[in-house]
CSV table of C-alpha atoms in Angstrom, one decimal:
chain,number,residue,atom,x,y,z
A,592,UNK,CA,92.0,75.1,89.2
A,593,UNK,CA,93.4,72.9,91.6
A,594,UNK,CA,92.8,74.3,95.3
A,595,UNK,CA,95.6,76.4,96.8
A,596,UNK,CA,96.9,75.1,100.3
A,597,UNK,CA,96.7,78.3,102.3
A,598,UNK,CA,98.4,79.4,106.0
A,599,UNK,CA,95.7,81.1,107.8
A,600,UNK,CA,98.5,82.8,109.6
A,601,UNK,CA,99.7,85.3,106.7
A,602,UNK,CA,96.8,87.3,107.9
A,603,UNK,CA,97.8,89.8,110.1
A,604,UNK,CA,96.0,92.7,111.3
A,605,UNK,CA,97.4,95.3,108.9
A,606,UNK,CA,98.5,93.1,106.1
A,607,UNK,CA,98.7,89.9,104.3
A,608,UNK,CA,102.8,88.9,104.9
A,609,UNK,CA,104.8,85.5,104.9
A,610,UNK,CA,107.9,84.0,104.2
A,611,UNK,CA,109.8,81.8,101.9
A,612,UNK,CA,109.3,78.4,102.3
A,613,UNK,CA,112.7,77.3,102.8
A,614,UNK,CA,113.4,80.0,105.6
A,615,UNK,CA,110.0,78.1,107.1
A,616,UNK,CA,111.5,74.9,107.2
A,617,UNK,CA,115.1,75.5,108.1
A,618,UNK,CA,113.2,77.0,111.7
A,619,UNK,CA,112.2,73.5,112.4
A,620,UNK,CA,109.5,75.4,113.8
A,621,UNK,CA,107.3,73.5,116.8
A,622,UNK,CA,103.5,73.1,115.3
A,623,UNK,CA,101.2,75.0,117.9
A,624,UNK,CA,104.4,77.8,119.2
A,625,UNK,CA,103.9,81.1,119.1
A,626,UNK,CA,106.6,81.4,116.1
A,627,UNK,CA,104.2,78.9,113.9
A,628,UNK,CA,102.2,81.7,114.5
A,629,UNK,CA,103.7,84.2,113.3
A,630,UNK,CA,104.2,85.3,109.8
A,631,UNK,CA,108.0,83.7,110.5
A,632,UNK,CA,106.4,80.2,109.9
A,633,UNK,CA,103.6,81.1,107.3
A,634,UNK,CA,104.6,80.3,103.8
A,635,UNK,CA,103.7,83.4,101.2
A,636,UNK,CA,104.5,82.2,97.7
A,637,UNK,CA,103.5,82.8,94.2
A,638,UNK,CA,100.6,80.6,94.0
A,639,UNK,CA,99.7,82.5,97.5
A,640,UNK,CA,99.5,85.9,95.3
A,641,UNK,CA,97.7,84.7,92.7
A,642,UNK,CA,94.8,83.3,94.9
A,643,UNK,CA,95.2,86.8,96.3
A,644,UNK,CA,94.9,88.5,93.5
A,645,UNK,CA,92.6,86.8,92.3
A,646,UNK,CA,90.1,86.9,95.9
A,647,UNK,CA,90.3,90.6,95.5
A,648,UNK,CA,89.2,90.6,91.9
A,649,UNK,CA,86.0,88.5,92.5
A,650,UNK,CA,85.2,90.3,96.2
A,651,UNK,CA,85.5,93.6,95.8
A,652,UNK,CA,85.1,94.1,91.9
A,653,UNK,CA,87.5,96.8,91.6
A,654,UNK,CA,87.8,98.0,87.6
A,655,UNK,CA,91.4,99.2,87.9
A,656,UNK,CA,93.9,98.3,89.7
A,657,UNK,CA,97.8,99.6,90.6
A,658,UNK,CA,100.2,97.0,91.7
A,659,UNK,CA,103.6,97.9,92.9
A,660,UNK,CA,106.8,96.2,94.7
A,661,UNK,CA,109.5,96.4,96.8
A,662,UNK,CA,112.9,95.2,95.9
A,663,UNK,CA,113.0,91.5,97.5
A,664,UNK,CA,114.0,88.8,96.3
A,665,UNK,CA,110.8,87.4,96.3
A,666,UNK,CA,108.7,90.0,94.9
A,667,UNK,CA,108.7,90.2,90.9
A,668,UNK,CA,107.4,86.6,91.1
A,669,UNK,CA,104.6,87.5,93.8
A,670,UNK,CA,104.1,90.8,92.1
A,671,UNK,CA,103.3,88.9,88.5
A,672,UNK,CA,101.1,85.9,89.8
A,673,UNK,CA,99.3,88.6,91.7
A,674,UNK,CA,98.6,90.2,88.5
A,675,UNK,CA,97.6,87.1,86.9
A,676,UNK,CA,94.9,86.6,89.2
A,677,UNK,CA,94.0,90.2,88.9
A,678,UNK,CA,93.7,90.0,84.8
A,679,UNK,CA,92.4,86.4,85.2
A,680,UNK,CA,89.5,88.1,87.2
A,681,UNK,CA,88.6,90.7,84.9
A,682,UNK,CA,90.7,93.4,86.0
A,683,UNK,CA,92.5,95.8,84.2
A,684,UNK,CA,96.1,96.3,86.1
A,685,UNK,CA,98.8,99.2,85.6
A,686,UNK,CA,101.9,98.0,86.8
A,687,UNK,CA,104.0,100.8,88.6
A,688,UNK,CA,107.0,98.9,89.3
A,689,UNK,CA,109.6,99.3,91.8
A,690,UNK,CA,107.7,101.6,94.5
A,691,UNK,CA,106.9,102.3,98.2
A,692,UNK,CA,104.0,101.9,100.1
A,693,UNK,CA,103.2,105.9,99.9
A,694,UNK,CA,104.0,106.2,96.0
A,695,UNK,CA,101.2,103.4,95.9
A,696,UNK,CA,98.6,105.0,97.8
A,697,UNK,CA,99.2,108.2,96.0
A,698,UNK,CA,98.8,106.5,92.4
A,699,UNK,CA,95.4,105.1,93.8
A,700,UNK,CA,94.2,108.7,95.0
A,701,UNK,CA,96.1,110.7,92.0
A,702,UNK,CA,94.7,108.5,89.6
A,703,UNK,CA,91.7,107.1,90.7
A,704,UNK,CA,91.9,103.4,90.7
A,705,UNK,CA,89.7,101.5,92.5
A,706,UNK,CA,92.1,99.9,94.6
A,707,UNK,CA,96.1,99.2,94.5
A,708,UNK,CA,98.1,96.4,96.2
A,709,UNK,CA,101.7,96.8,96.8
A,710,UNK,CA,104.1,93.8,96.9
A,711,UNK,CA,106.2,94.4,100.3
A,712,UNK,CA,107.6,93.1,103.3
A,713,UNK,CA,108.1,96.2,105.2
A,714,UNK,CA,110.7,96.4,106.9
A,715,UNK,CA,111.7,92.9,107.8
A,716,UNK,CA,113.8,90.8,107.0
A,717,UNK,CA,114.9,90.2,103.5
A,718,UNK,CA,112.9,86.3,104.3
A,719,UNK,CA,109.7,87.8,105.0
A,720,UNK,CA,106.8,89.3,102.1
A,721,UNK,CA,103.8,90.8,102.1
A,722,UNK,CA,100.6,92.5,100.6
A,723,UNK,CA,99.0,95.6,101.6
A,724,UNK,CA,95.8,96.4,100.1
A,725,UNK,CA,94.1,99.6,99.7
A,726,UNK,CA,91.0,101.1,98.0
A,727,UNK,CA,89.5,104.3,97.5
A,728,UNK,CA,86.4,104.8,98.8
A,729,UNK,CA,84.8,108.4,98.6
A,730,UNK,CA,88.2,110.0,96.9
A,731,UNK,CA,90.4,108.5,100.2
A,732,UNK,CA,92.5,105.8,100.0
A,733,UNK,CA,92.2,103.6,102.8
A,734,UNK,CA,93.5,100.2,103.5
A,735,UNK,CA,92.4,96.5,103.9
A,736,UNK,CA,92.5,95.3,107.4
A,737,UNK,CA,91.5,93.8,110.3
A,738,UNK,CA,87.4,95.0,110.6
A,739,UNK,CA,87.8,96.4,107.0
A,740,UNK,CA,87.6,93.8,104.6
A,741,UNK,CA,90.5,91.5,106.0
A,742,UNK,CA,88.2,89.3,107.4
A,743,UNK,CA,86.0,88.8,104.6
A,744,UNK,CA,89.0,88.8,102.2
A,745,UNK,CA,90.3,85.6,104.7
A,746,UNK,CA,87.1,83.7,103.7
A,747,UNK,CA,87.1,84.1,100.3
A,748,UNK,CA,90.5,83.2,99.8
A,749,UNK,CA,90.4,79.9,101.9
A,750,UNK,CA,87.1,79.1,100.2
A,751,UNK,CA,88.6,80.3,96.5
A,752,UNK,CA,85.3,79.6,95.0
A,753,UNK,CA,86.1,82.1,92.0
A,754,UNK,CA,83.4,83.4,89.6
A,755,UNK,CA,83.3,83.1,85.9
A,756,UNK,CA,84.8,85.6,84.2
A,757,UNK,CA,83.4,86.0,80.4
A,758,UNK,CA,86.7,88.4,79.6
A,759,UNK,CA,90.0,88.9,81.2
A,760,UNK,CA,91.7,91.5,82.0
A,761,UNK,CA,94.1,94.4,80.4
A,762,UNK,CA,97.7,95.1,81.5
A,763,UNK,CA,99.9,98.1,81.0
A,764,UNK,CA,102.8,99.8,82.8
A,765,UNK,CA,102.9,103.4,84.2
A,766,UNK,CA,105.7,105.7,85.2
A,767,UNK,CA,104.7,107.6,88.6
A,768,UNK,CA,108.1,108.9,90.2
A,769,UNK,CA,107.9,112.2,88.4
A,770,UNK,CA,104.4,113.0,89.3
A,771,UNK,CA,105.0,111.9,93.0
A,772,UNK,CA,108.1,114.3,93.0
A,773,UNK,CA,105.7,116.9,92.3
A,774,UNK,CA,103.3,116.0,94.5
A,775,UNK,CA,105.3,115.8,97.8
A,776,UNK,CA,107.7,119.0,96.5
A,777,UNK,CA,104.0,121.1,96.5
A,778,UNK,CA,103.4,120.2,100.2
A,779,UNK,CA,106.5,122.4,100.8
A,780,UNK,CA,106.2,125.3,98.5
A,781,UNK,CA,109.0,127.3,99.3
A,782,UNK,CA,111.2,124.4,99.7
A,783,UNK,CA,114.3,126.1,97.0
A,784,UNK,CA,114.6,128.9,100.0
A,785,UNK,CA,115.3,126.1,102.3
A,786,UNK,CA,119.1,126.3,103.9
A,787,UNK,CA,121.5,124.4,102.6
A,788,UNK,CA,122.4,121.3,104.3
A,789,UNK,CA,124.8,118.5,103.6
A,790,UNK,CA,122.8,115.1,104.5
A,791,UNK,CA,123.7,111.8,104.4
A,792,UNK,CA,121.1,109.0,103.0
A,793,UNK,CA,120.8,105.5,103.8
A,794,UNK,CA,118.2,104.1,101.3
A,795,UNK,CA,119.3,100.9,102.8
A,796,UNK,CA,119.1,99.0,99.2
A,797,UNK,CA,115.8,99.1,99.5
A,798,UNK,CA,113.0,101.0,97.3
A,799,UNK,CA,113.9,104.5,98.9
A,800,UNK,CA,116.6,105.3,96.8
A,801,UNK,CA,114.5,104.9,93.4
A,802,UNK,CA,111.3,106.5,94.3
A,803,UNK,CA,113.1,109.5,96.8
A,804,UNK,CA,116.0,110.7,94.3
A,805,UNK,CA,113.6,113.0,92.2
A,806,UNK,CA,112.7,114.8,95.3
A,807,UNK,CA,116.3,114.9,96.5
A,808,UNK,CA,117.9,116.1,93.4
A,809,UNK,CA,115.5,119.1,93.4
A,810,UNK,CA,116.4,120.2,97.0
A,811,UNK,CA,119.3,122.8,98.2
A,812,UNK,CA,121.2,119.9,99.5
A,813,UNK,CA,124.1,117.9,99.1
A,814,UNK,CA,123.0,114.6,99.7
A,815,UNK,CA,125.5,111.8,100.4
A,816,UNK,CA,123.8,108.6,98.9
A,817,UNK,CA,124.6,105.4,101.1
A,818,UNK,CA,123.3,101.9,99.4
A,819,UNK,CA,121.0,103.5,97.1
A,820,UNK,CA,121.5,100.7,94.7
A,821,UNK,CA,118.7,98.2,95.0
A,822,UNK,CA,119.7,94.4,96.5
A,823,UNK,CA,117.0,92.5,98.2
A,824,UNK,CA,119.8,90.4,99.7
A,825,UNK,CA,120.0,94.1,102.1
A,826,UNK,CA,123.9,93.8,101.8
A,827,UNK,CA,124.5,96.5,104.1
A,828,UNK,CA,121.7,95.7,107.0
A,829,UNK,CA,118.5,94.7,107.1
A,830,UNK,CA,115.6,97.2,106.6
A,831,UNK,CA,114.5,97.9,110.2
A,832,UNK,CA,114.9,101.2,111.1
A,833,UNK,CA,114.3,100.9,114.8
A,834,UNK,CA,117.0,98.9,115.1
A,835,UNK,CA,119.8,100.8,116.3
A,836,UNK,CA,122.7,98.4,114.4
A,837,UNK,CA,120.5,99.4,111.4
């Protein structure tokens, strides 16, 4: 395999995150700025995921592992080279689908895969993708960063001197809204006594909408659904919550 040109900038402290390649170039960004950076002029594409998936396969030896993604553009072709490399590296994957960052760390602990990686760019802008990492360790899932295993995951990935692998490995899908539903609902036990409220919802055509609407259905509420239909172009507004326009 032909070595992968990688930007040593999509590491970031918490994450692995990047953007399109065209958005990159129509910056016109200055080599050496604070913006090349940045994870504004690092390019994250699907040969990026693979080596990815691939790094985590040989370093950390997981047996199983959960993959999910957010509703980008970008993600169902990071999400499936990222698997590639995974299989390609001996690991057995379960694809989840279209998830959030917290339905992903509870498939890792509810499930007990070794680790789980989740296709996401947070909440920037539609542009912009990422990769969290997680693991359990001791039945608690925690993540991949900076001092614990980002670092090591760096090198491997800008050396991508990859192992032989004798078999490759499985692949399957799994369905994990249902079981999450439950699992959030039993934090709040006595949540059918709650008062009835009308509330609006902005899932902001994100993942929200998908993963949140069995919990929402179940609730005394009468919930107002705004742009719960999933569009990575973020018709409405961007994703960013902490921006009040948003």
């Amino acid at each position: 395999m032909k070595k992968v040109a990688i930007d040593k900038n999509i590491f970031r402290a918490n994450d692995i995150r990047g953007a399109q390649e065209d958005y990159v170039k129509s910056l016109n960004i200055e080599k050496g700025s604070l913006l090349s950076k940045s994870a504004h002029g690092a390019v994250i594409n699907a040969e990026t995921a693979y080596v990815i998936g691939r790094s985590v396969a040989d370093l950390f030896a997981p047996k199983k592992v959960v993959i999910g993604h957010d509703t980008r553009l970008t993600s169902p072709e990071l999400y499936d080279a990222a698997i590639e490399g995974l299989i390609e590296g001996g690991v057995d994957v379960t694809m989840i689908g279209i998830s959030t960052s917290d339905l992903l760390y509870f498939a890792v602990g509810n499930y007990k895969y070794s680790m789980g990686m989740m296709i996401t760019g947070s909440h920037t802008i539609k542009y912009l993708n990422g990769i969290k990492i997680c693991r359990l360790t001791d039945k608690t899932v925690t993540p991949i960063y900076q001092g614990h295993g980002m670092e090591e995951l760096k090198e491997y990935l800008l050396a991508q001197k990859f192992k032989q692998v004798e078999k490759k490995g499985t692949v399957c899908e799994k369905n994990c809204y249902l079981d999450y539903a439950e699992h959030i609902l039993k934090i709040f036990p006595e949540y059918n006594k709650f008062k009835f409220h009308k509330i609006v919802l902005d899932a902001a055509n994100g993942t929200a909408g998908v993963v949140y609407k069995n919990i929402f259905d179940r609730l005394n509420i009468k919930a107002i659904e705004l742009n719960f239909n999933p569009d990575g172009n973020f018709p409405a507004h961007d994703p960013d919550p902490a921006i009040f326009e948003n």
